[in-house]
Coordinates of C-alpha atoms in Angstrom, one line a residue:
Chain V
M8 CA 98.3 76.3 97.6
P9 CA 99.6 74.6 100.7
S10 CA 99.7 76.6 104.0
T11 CA 103.0 78.2 104.7
T12 CA 102.7 77.7 108.4
E13 CA 103.0 73.9 108.4
T14 CA 104.9 72.6 111.5
T15 CA 106.1 69.3 110.3
T16 CA 109.5 70.0 108.8
A17 CA 111.4 67.0 109.9
V18 CA 110.8 64.9 106.8
R19 CA 111.4 67.7 104.4
D20 CA 114.7 68.8 106.0
R21 CA 116.3 65.4 106.0
G22 CA 116.9 65.5 102.3
G23 CA 118.8 68.7 102.5
A24 CA 121.0 67.8 105.5
A25 CA 121.7 64.2 104.5
T26 CA 124.7 65.0 102.4
A27 CA 126.4 67.0 105.1
A28 CA 125.6 64.6 107.9
P29 CA 128.7 63.0 109.5
P30 CA 128.1 59.2 109.8
G31 CA 126.9 58.0 113.1
S32 CA 125.7 61.2 114.7
P33 CA 122.1 61.3 116.0
P34 CA 119.6 62.6 113.5
S35 CA 118.4 65.4 115.7
R36 CA 121.8 67.0 115.7
T37 CA 122.3 66.7 111.9
R38 CA 119.0 68.5 111.3
R39 CA 119.8 71.5 113.3
P40 CA 122.5 73.2 111.2
G41 CA 120.2 72.7 108.2
R42 CA 117.4 74.5 109.9
W43 CA 119.5 77.5 111.0
W44 CA 120.9 77.7 107.5
G45 CA 117.6 79.4 106.5
W46 CA 118.6 82.5 108.4
A47 CA 121.4 83.1 106.0
F48 CA 118.7 83.8 103.4
L49 CA 116.6 85.7 105.9
A50 CA 119.5 87.9 107.1
P51 CA 119.2 90.6 104.5
V52 CA 115.5 91.1 105.1
T53 CA 115.9 91.0 108.9
V54 CA 118.6 93.7 108.8
Y55 CA 116.4 95.6 106.5
L56 CA 113.4 95.4 108.7
A57 CA 115.4 96.5 111.7
A58 CA 116.9 99.5 109.8
F59 CA 113.9 100.6 107.8
Y60 CA 110.9 99.7 109.8
A61 CA 111.9 99.3 113.4
Y62 CA 114.3 102.2 113.5
P63 CA 112.0 104.8 111.8
L64 CA 109.2 103.6 114.2
Y65 CA 111.5 104.1 117.2
R66 CA 112.5 107.5 115.9
N67 CA 108.8 108.4 115.5
V68 CA 108.1 107.5 119.1
E69 CA 111.1 109.4 120.2
L70 CA 110.0 112.5 118.2
S71 CA 106.7 112.3 119.9
L72 CA 108.3 112.3 123.4
R73 CA 110.6 115.3 122.8
E74 CA 110.2 119.0 122.3
Y75 CA 111.7 119.5 118.8
T76 CA 112.4 122.7 117.0
V77 CA 113.8 123.1 113.6
R78 CA 117.2 123.7 115.1
S79 CA 117.2 120.8 117.6
F80 CA 115.9 118.6 114.8
V81 CA 119.1 119.1 112.9
Q82 CA 121.6 119.5 115.7
G83 CA 120.0 117.3 118.3
G84 CA 119.5 118.0 122.0
A85 CA 115.8 118.4 122.1
P86 CA 114.5 118.3 125.7
F87 CA 112.5 115.3 126.9
A88 CA 108.9 116.4 127.1
G89 CA 107.1 113.2 128.3
L90 CA 103.6 113.0 127.1
D91 CA 103.3 116.8 126.6
N92 CA 102.9 116.4 122.8
Y93 CA 100.1 113.9 123.3
R94 CA 98.4 116.3 125.7
T95 CA 98.7 119.1 123.2
I96 CA 97.0 117.0 120.6
L97 CA 94.2 115.6 122.7
T98 CA 93.3 119.0 124.1
D99 CA 93.5 120.7 120.6
P100 CA 90.0 121.8 119.6
A101 CA 90.7 120.2 116.2
F102 CA 91.2 116.8 117.7
G103 CA 87.5 115.9 118.1
S104 CA 86.5 117.0 114.6
T105 CA 89.5 115.3 113.0
L106 CA 88.8 112.1 114.8
T107 CA 85.2 112.3 113.7
H108 CA 86.2 113.0 110.1
T109 CA 88.6 109.9 110.2
V110 CA 85.7 107.7 111.5
V111 CA 83.2 109.1 108.9
F112 CA 85.7 108.9 106.1
T113 CA 86.6 105.3 106.9
A114 CA 83.1 104.1 107.6
A115 CA 81.5 105.7 104.6
S116 CA 84.3 104.6 102.3
L117 CA 84.2 101.0 103.5
A118 CA 80.4 100.7 103.4
F119 CA 80.1 101.9 99.8
Q120 CA 83.3 100.3 98.4
F121 CA 82.2 97.0 99.9
T122 CA 78.6 97.1 98.7
I123 CA 79.4 98.2 95.2
G124 CA 82.4 95.9 95.0
M125 CA 80.1 93.0 96.1
A126 CA 77.4 93.9 93.6
L127 CA 80.0 94.0 90.8
A128 CA 81.7 90.8 91.9
L129 CA 78.3 89.0 91.8
F130 CA 77.5 90.5 88.4
F131 CA 80.9 89.6 86.9
H132 CA 80.8 86.1 88.4
Q133 CA 78.3 85.2 85.8
Y134 CA 79.5 84.0 82.5
F135 CA 78.9 86.3 79.6
P136 CA 80.9 87.4 76.5
L137 CA 83.7 89.9 77.4
S138 CA 83.2 89.4 81.1
R139 CA 86.9 88.7 81.7
T140 CA 88.0 91.7 79.7
L141 CA 85.6 94.1 81.4
R142 CA 86.5 92.9 84.8
A143 CA 90.2 93.5 84.1
L144 CA 89.3 97.0 82.8
I145 CA 87.6 97.9 86.1
L146 CA 90.9 97.4 87.8
V147 CA 92.2 100.6 86.2
P148 CA 91.2 103.0 88.9
W149 CA 93.0 100.9 91.5
L150 CA 96.2 100.9 89.5
L151 CA 96.4 104.5 88.6
P152 CA 98.7 106.7 90.7
L153 CA 96.7 108.4 93.4
I154 CA 97.9 111.8 92.3
V155 CA 96.3 111.1 88.9
S156 CA 93.0 110.0 90.4
A157 CA 93.0 112.9 92.9
S158 CA 93.6 115.6 90.2
T159 CA 91.1 114.1 87.9
W160 CA 88.4 114.2 90.6
S161 CA 89.5 117.7 91.5
W162 CA 88.7 118.8 88.0
L163 CA 85.4 116.8 87.8
L164 CA 84.3 118.4 91.0
N165 CA 85.5 121.9 90.1
S166 CA 82.9 124.5 91.1
D167 CA 82.9 126.5 87.9
S168 CA 83.8 124.2 85.1
G169 CA 83.5 120.7 86.6
L170 CA 81.4 118.1 84.9
V171 CA 79.6 117.1 88.0
N172 CA 78.1 120.6 88.5
A173 CA 77.3 120.8 84.8
A174 CA 75.4 117.5 85.1
L175 CA 73.6 118.7 88.2
G176 CA 72.7 121.8 86.2
V177 CA 71.0 119.7 83.6
V178 CA 68.6 118.3 86.2
G179 CA 68.1 121.7 87.7
V180 CA 70.3 121.4 90.8
D181 CA 72.3 124.5 91.8
P182 CA 76.1 124.1 91.6
V183 CA 77.8 122.8 94.7
N184 CA 81.2 124.0 95.9
W185 CA 82.4 120.5 96.3
L186 CA 86.0 121.2 97.3
T187 CA 85.8 124.7 98.6
S188 CA 82.9 124.6 101.1
P189 CA 83.3 123.1 104.5
G190 CA 80.0 121.3 104.2
W191 CA 81.0 119.3 101.1
S192 CA 84.8 118.8 101.2
L193 CA 84.6 115.6 103.3
T194 CA 81.9 114.2 101.0
S195 CA 84.1 115.0 97.9
V196 CA 87.1 113.2 99.2
I197 CA 85.0 110.2 100.3
I198 CA 83.5 110.0 96.8
A199 CA 86.9 109.9 95.2
N200 CA 88.2 107.3 97.7
I201 CA 85.2 105.0 97.2
W202 CA 85.9 105.1 93.4
I203 CA 89.5 104.1 94.0
G204 CA 88.6 101.3 96.5
I205 CA 85.9 99.5 94.5
P206 CA 88.2 97.5 92.3
F207 CA 90.1 96.0 95.3
N208 CA 86.8 94.9 96.8
L209 CA 85.7 93.5 93.5
V210 CA 88.8 91.4 93.0
V211 CA 89.0 90.0 96.4
L212 CA 85.3 89.2 96.7
Y213 CA 85.3 87.7 93.2
S214 CA 88.1 85.3 94.1
G215 CA 86.0 84.4 97.2
L216 CA 83.0 83.7 94.9
Q217 CA 85.1 81.4 92.7
A218 CA 85.9 79.3 95.7
I219 CA 82.2 78.4 96.3
P220 CA 81.5 75.1 94.8
A221 CA 79.0 75.2 91.9
E222 CA 77.2 72.1 93.3
M223 CA 75.9 74.1 96.1
Y224 CA 74.1 76.4 93.7
E225 CA 72.9 73.4 91.6
A226 CA 71.4 71.7 94.7
S227 CA 69.6 74.9 95.7
A228 CA 68.4 75.4 92.2
L229 CA 66.8 72.0 92.4
D230 CA 65.1 73.0 95.6
G231 CA 63.7 76.0 93.6
A232 CA 65.5 78.7 95.5
T233 CA 65.3 82.2 94.0
G234 CA 68.4 84.3 93.2
W235 CA 67.8 86.4 96.2
Q236 CA 67.4 83.3 98.5
R237 CA 70.6 81.8 97.0
F238 CA 72.5 85.0 97.8
W239 CA 71.4 85.1 101.5
G240 CA 71.4 81.4 102.0
I241 CA 74.6 80.3 100.3
T242 CA 76.7 83.1 98.9
F243 CA 76.6 85.5 101.8
P244 CA 77.3 83.0 104.6
L245 CA 80.1 81.2 102.6
L246 CA 81.6 84.5 101.7
R247 CA 81.7 85.7 105.3
P248 CA 85.4 85.0 106.0
V249 CA 86.5 86.6 102.7
S250 CA 84.2 89.6 103.4
A251 CA 85.7 90.0 106.9
I252 CA 89.2 90.1 105.5
T253 CA 88.2 92.5 102.7
L254 CA 86.7 94.8 105.2
L255 CA 89.6 94.6 107.6
L256 CA 92.2 95.2 104.9
G257 CA 90.0 98.1 103.7
L258 CA 90.0 99.5 107.2
I259 CA 93.7 99.3 107.4
Y260 CA 94.2 100.9 104.0
T261 CA 91.6 103.6 104.6
L262 CA 93.0 104.7 107.9
K263 CA 96.3 105.3 106.0
V264 CA 94.7 107.3 103.2
F265 CA 96.6 110.6 102.8
D266 CA 97.3 111.4 99.2
I267 CA 93.8 111.8 98.0
I268 CA 92.7 114.1 100.7
W269 CA 95.9 116.1 100.7
I270 CA 95.9 116.6 96.9
M271 CA 92.2 117.4 96.6
T272 CA 91.6 119.6 99.6
R273 CA 94.8 119.7 101.8
G274 CA 92.4 118.8 104.6
G275 CA 90.5 122.0 104.2
P276 CA 88.8 124.3 104.0
T277 CA 89.4 125.1 107.7
G278 CA 90.1 121.5 108.6
S279 CA 86.7 120.3 107.3
S280 CA 88.2 117.3 105.5
A281 CA 91.2 116.7 107.7
T282 CA 91.8 113.2 109.0
L283 CA 94.4 112.0 111.5
A284 CA 96.8 111.2 108.6
T285 CA 96.6 114.6 106.9
W286 CA 96.7 116.4 110.3
S287 CA 99.9 114.6 111.2
Y288 CA 101.4 115.5 107.8
R289 CA 100.3 119.1 108.1
L290 CA 102.0 119.5 111.5
G291 CA 105.2 117.8 110.3
F292 CA 105.6 119.0 106.7
G293 CA 102.8 121.3 105.7
N294 CA 103.8 124.4 107.7
L295 CA 106.8 126.6 107.5
L296 CA 107.5 125.9 111.2
P297 CA 107.2 122.2 111.5
E298 CA 105.8 120.7 114.8
F299 CA 107.4 117.3 114.6
G300 CA 106.5 116.3 118.1
P301 CA 102.7 116.7 117.9
G302 CA 102.8 115.4 114.3
A303 CA 104.6 112.2 115.5
A304 CA 102.1 111.9 118.4
I305 CA 99.2 111.8 116.0
G306 CA 101.0 109.3 113.9
N307 CA 101.5 107.0 116.8
L308 CA 97.8 107.2 117.7
L309 CA 97.1 106.3 114.1
I310 CA 99.4 103.3 114.3
V311 CA 97.6 102.0 117.4
L312 CA 94.3 102.2 115.5
A313 CA 95.9 100.4 112.5
L314 CA 97.4 97.7 114.7
I315 CA 94.1 97.0 116.4
A316 CA 92.6 96.4 112.9
G317 CA 95.7 94.5 111.9
L318 CA 95.4 92.1 114.8
G319 CA 91.8 91.5 113.9
Y320 CA 92.9 90.7 110.4
I321 CA 95.5 88.2 111.6
R322 CA 93.0 86.5 113.9
I323 CA 90.7 85.9 111.0
E324 CA 93.5 84.7 108.7
R325 CA 94.6 82.2 111.3
R326 CA 91.1 80.9 111.9
Q327 CA 90.7 80.4 108.2
Q328 CA 93.9 78.5 107.8
L329 CA 93.0 76.1 110.7
R330 CA 89.9 75.0 108.9
Chain Y
M2 CA 76.6 78.8 85.0
T3 CA 75.6 78.4 81.4
T4 CA 73.0 80.7 79.9
S5 CA 71.4 81.0 76.5
T6 CA 73.3 83.3 74.1
P7 CA 70.8 86.1 73.8
R8 CA 70.6 86.5 77.6
A9 CA 74.4 86.5 77.9
W10 CA 74.7 89.3 75.3
W11 CA 72.2 91.3 77.3
K12 CA 74.5 90.9 80.3
T13 CA 77.4 92.0 78.2
G14 CA 75.5 95.2 77.6
V15 CA 75.0 95.8 81.3
G16 CA 78.7 95.0 81.9
L17 CA 79.7 97.5 79.3
V18 CA 77.6 100.2 81.0
L19 CA 79.0 99.4 84.5
T20 CA 82.6 99.4 83.2
G21 CA 81.9 102.6 81.3
L22 CA 80.6 104.3 84.5
M23 CA 83.6 103.1 86.5
L24 CA 86.1 104.3 83.9
F25 CA 84.3 107.5 83.1
P26 CA 86.8 109.7 85.2
V27 CA 89.6 108.1 83.2
Y28 CA 87.9 109.0 80.0
W29 CA 87.4 112.5 81.3
M30 CA 91.1 112.8 82.1
V31 CA 92.0 111.9 78.5
N32 CA 89.3 114.2 77.2
V33 CA 90.5 117.2 79.2
S34 CA 94.1 116.5 78.2
L35 CA 93.1 117.1 74.6
T36 CA 90.9 120.1 75.1
R37 CA 91.9 123.6 74.0
D38 CA 92.5 126.2 76.7
Q39 CA 89.6 128.4 75.4
D40 CA 87.2 125.4 75.6
M41 CA 88.2 124.4 79.1
R42 CA 85.6 126.5 80.9
A43 CA 82.9 126.0 78.3
S44 CA 79.4 125.5 79.7
P45 CA 78.3 122.8 79.3
P46 CA 81.7 121.1 79.0
H47 CA 82.5 119.4 75.7
L48 CA 82.0 115.7 76.1
F49 CA 84.4 115.0 73.2
P50 CA 87.6 116.7 72.3
T51 CA 86.0 118.0 69.0
N52 CA 88.6 120.7 68.6
G53 CA 91.4 118.6 70.0
T54 CA 94.8 120.0 70.7
L55 CA 98.1 118.3 71.6
D56 CA 99.3 121.5 73.4
G57 CA 99.0 119.7 76.8
Y58 CA 101.2 116.9 75.6
R59 CA 103.7 119.4 74.1
A60 CA 103.9 120.9 77.6
V61 CA 104.6 117.5 79.1
L62 CA 107.5 116.9 76.7
D63 CA 108.9 120.4 77.5
Q64 CA 108.6 120.3 81.2
Q65 CA 108.0 116.9 82.6
L66 CA 110.6 114.6 81.1
P67 CA 113.1 115.0 83.9
Y68 CA 110.4 114.0 86.4
L69 CA 109.5 111.0 84.4
G70 CA 113.1 110.0 84.1
T71 CA 113.6 110.2 87.9
S72 CA 110.5 108.1 88.5
F73 CA 111.8 105.5 86.1
L74 CA 115.1 105.3 87.8
V75 CA 113.6 105.1 91.2
G76 CA 111.2 102.4 90.0
L77 CA 113.9 100.3 88.6
G78 CA 116.0 100.7 91.8
T79 CA 113.0 99.8 93.9
V80 CA 112.3 96.7 91.9
A81 CA 115.9 95.5 92.0
L82 CA 116.2 96.0 95.8
T83 CA 112.8 94.5 96.5
V84 CA 113.4 91.3 94.6
A85 CA 117.0 91.0 96.0
L86 CA 115.7 91.2 99.6
A87 CA 112.4 89.4 99.2
A88 CA 113.2 86.4 97.0
P89 CA 115.8 84.8 99.4
A90 CA 113.5 85.5 102.3
G91 CA 110.6 83.8 100.5
Y92 CA 112.7 80.8 99.7
A93 CA 113.9 80.5 103.4
L94 CA 110.3 80.8 104.8
A95 CA 108.8 78.4 102.2
K96 CA 111.5 75.7 102.0
L97 CA 114.1 76.0 104.7
R98 CA 111.7 76.8 107.5
P99 CA 114.3 78.1 110.0
P100 CA 113.2 78.4 113.7
G101 CA 111.6 81.8 114.2
G102 CA 110.4 81.9 110.6
P103 CA 106.7 82.2 111.4
A104 CA 107.5 85.0 113.8
L105 CA 109.3 86.9 111.0
S106 CA 106.3 86.3 108.7
F107 CA 104.1 87.8 111.4
V108 CA 106.4 90.9 111.7
L109 CA 106.2 91.3 107.9
L110 CA 102.4 91.2 108.0
I111 CA 102.4 93.9 110.7
A112 CA 104.9 96.0 108.8
Q113 CA 102.4 96.3 105.9
M114 CA 99.9 98.0 108.2
I115 CA 102.1 100.9 109.3
P116 CA 100.7 104.1 107.8
G117 CA 103.0 105.9 105.3
I118 CA 102.9 109.2 107.2
I119 CA 104.6 107.5 110.2
M120 CA 107.3 105.9 108.0
A121 CA 107.8 109.2 106.3
M122 CA 108.4 111.1 109.5
G123 CA 110.8 108.6 110.8
F124 CA 112.7 108.4 107.5
Y125 CA 112.9 112.2 107.4
A126 CA 114.6 112.3 110.8
I127 CA 117.0 109.5 109.8
F128 CA 117.8 110.8 106.3
L129 CA 118.6 114.2 107.7
T130 CA 121.2 112.7 109.9
L131 CA 122.6 110.4 107.2
G132 CA 122.6 113.2 104.6
V133 CA 120.5 111.2 102.0
L134 CA 117.6 113.5 102.0
N135 CA 116.7 114.6 98.5
T136 CA 118.8 111.8 96.9
L137 CA 117.8 109.0 94.6
P138 CA 119.2 106.2 96.8
G139 CA 117.2 107.6 99.8
L140 CA 114.0 107.7 97.8
I141 CA 114.6 104.2 96.5
L142 CA 115.2 102.9 100.0
A143 CA 112.0 104.5 101.3
D144 CA 110.0 103.2 98.4
T145 CA 111.1 99.6 98.9
T146 CA 109.3 99.6 102.2
L147 CA 106.1 99.7 100.2
A148 CA 106.8 96.5 98.5
V149 CA 109.2 94.3 100.5
P150 CA 106.7 92.7 103.0
F151 CA 104.3 92.1 100.1
G152 CA 107.1 90.6 98.1
V153 CA 108.1 88.2 100.8
L154 CA 104.5 87.1 101.2
I155 CA 104.1 86.5 97.5
F156 CA 107.4 84.6 97.2
T157 CA 106.7 82.5 100.2
A158 CA 103.2 81.6 98.9
F159 CA 104.6 80.8 95.5
M160 CA 107.8 78.9 96.5
S161 CA 106.0 76.6 98.9
G162 CA 104.3 75.3 95.8
I163 CA 107.6 74.1 94.3
P164 CA 107.9 70.3 94.6
D165 CA 110.5 69.3 97.2
E166 CA 111.6 66.5 94.8
L167 CA 112.9 69.2 92.5
L168 CA 115.1 70.7 95.2
Q169 CA 116.2 67.4 96.4
A170 CA 117.3 66.4 92.9
A171 CA 119.5 69.5 92.9
V172 CA 121.0 68.5 96.2
V173 CA 121.7 65.0 94.9
D174 CA 123.4 66.6 91.9
G175 CA 125.7 68.2 94.4
A176 CA 124.3 71.7 94.5
G177 CA 124.5 73.7 97.7
R178 CA 121.6 75.7 99.0
L179 CA 122.8 78.9 97.4
R180 CA 123.2 77.2 94.1
T181 CA 119.8 75.5 94.4
F182 CA 118.3 78.8 95.1
W183 CA 120.0 80.5 92.2
S184 CA 119.7 77.8 89.5
V185 CA 116.5 76.0 90.5
V186 CA 114.3 78.1 92.7
L187 CA 114.7 81.4 91.0
P188 CA 114.1 80.2 87.4
V189 CA 111.0 78.2 88.5
S190 CA 109.7 81.3 90.3
R191 CA 109.7 83.5 87.3
N192 CA 106.0 84.3 87.5
S193 CA 106.2 85.5 91.1
I194 CA 109.3 87.6 90.3
V195 CA 107.3 89.3 87.6
T196 CA 104.4 89.9 89.9
V197 CA 106.5 91.3 92.7
S198 CA 108.5 93.5 90.2
L199 CA 105.3 94.9 88.7
F200 CA 103.9 95.9 92.0
A201 CA 107.1 97.3 93.3
F202 CA 107.5 99.4 90.2
L203 CA 103.9 100.6 90.2
W204 CA 103.9 101.5 93.9
S205 CA 107.2 103.4 93.7
W206 CA 105.9 105.1 90.5
S207 CA 102.7 106.2 92.3
D208 CA 104.3 107.1 95.6
F209 CA 103.6 110.6 96.7
I210 CA 104.1 110.8 100.4
F211 CA 107.8 109.7 100.4
A212 CA 108.5 111.8 97.4
S213 CA 107.0 114.9 98.9
T214 CA 108.7 114.5 102.3
L215 CA 112.0 113.0 101.3
A216 CA 112.7 114.4 97.8
G217 CA 110.6 117.5 97.7
G218 CA 113.6 119.8 98.0
G219 CA 116.0 118.1 95.6
D220 CA 117.0 118.2 92.0
H221 CA 115.6 114.8 91.3
Q222 CA 111.9 114.7 91.8
P223 CA 109.5 112.0 90.6
I224 CA 106.5 112.5 88.4
T225 CA 104.0 112.6 91.3
L226 CA 105.7 115.8 92.5
G227 CA 105.8 117.0 88.9
I228 CA 102.0 116.8 88.7
Y229 CA 101.6 118.2 92.2
H230 CA 103.7 121.3 91.5
Y231 CA 101.8 121.7 88.3
I232 CA 98.5 121.8 90.0
G233 CA 99.9 124.2 92.6
N234 CA 101.6 126.7 90.2
N235 CA 99.4 126.4 87.3
N236 CA 95.6 126.3 87.8
Q237 CA 94.8 127.4 84.3
Q238 CA 96.4 124.9 82.0
W239 CA 94.3 121.9 82.9
N240 CA 95.0 120.2 79.6
A241 CA 98.7 120.1 80.5
I242 CA 97.9 118.8 84.0
M243 CA 95.7 116.1 82.6
A244 CA 98.2 115.3 79.8
T245 CA 100.8 114.7 82.5
A246 CA 98.3 112.6 84.4
V247 CA 97.7 110.5 81.3
V248 CA 101.4 110.0 80.7
A249 CA 101.9 109.1 84.4
S250 CA 99.2 106.5 84.0
I251 CA 100.9 104.7 81.2
P252 CA 102.8 102.3 83.4
A253 CA 99.6 101.2 85.0
A254 CA 97.9 100.8 81.6
V255 CA 100.8 98.8 80.2
L256 CA 100.9 96.7 83.3
L257 CA 97.3 95.9 83.0
I258 CA 97.5 94.9 79.3
L259 CA 100.7 92.9 79.4
A260 CA 100.3 91.3 82.8
Q261 CA 96.6 90.9 83.5
R262 CA 97.3 87.4 85.0
Y263 CA 100.0 88.6 87.3
V264 CA 98.0 91.6 88.5
S265 CA 95.0 89.6 89.7
M266 CA 97.4 87.0 91.2
G267 CA 99.1 89.8 93.1
V268 CA 95.9 91.4 94.3
T269 CA 94.4 88.2 95.6
A270 CA 97.5 86.7 97.0
G271 CA 98.0 89.9 99.0
A272 CA 94.7 89.4 100.7
V273 CA 93.4 85.9 100.4
K274 CA 95.3 82.6 100.3
D275 CA 93.5 79.9 98.6

């Protein structure tokens, strides 16, 4: 597929503008209206972006800078509070642990999703009967609505009647209160999130593997390289750009994860599985008395983290396109 | 790449085991949905629904149909709006290349990275003022934000592969740009329209965060909230909860079966351009 960011448009545009060109005018002037014409097709999306991305973002920043109550939220007139909401959040005793949970949740999810996804991609990259069908089936967890996955895992990890505890009982391990003990709740939501993320890693890494020319493997096979040497010598280095993108996209997605945690544990018990995303939701929507200001402040911290990751992603994308 | 047949079949065995492990929770969901209430807390749990019951599915039919209907309507609305916004944009970015186009692509890429909770809070504030909180159009608008940037990306990637000669031929025949778009570009881009529609539908069908913040107090609630309330109010009837989950998964299953090709195209095009 050709790159979409090509800069040489002069030749392509001439065909479109030629019919409308008045005879005798210089070519540079005839090209212009044709080029601006494109914005007629972009106008809906531009208006949409302004109304439904930029404006909500602006409202969110505004929420975080004012002192909102339920009444002022409806009627307006909330006093300007400057950075008070941010101060409230940063000095909250829950801030440290929530940030730690976010980091642990993200790092553990990424590490396992990527490793397992890579192993499966390598396995399914070989040809064997049914490989295509089975690879397609593994996508199922990724396509299921998160509420479905989260409630299924809730039942699997149920303390009394869950299958996981029953299986542990068979090998003589005492039942674990997966979702209801502060020591295990974070692990439980991480397990579910890893399961959901494996297919995505598998698919992207698999497409990366397919781009590696088979001759490279044939050459190394002639040199007598073992499978392990081939992986570290060819596959891994050639897959590095794709791996970087997979991990960065995973990072962006994982920072956003809210549904799974909220449905399985609501961030509890006592905040033991709360991340920045669930904390923000709890403040804004999870209490009878909403605290929109601090909730929005956490949201804005989260967006800064996501954007840093996003800029990293774009850098890598660009570098790949240049090659 | 080629291996002798016996070895390949051995690999199929391993592949079956790996797939089975990955899909086990899905199997368990189906199993529990068919389990009788009195067997639900059996120890050890029944690995097969030996005394199967359809009570759970009966409960779905009794209680969850309105939720499913809402999700269906929201999904269709989201698909229509997403394609209407994204297809012309993709055409412009791929073929008309107006000045500032790359900057817009960049904004779209960034837009995909905004966490849902932030969008939800902003939308809540705006919808309250506009009075569209707890309405179908409001939820449709919010759900399209999940798919529009992705849609533009897919359309741009796909439409830049359309040969310029084809478009020039249309111009020679006297078609304007709008007509070229409608009668040449759109029909040729059928595959990408299918891909974008599938994902738009699936994401709006699966959406929980916009549903719970923007439609949680209304008469029209989607199926994700149906399940969520079910879990909250009704901790006993896990067969009904899991039966609802099975029914809510049907679009994903259908999608996977009917449109395997488009699914993997969408997943990879969203992340890697080759």
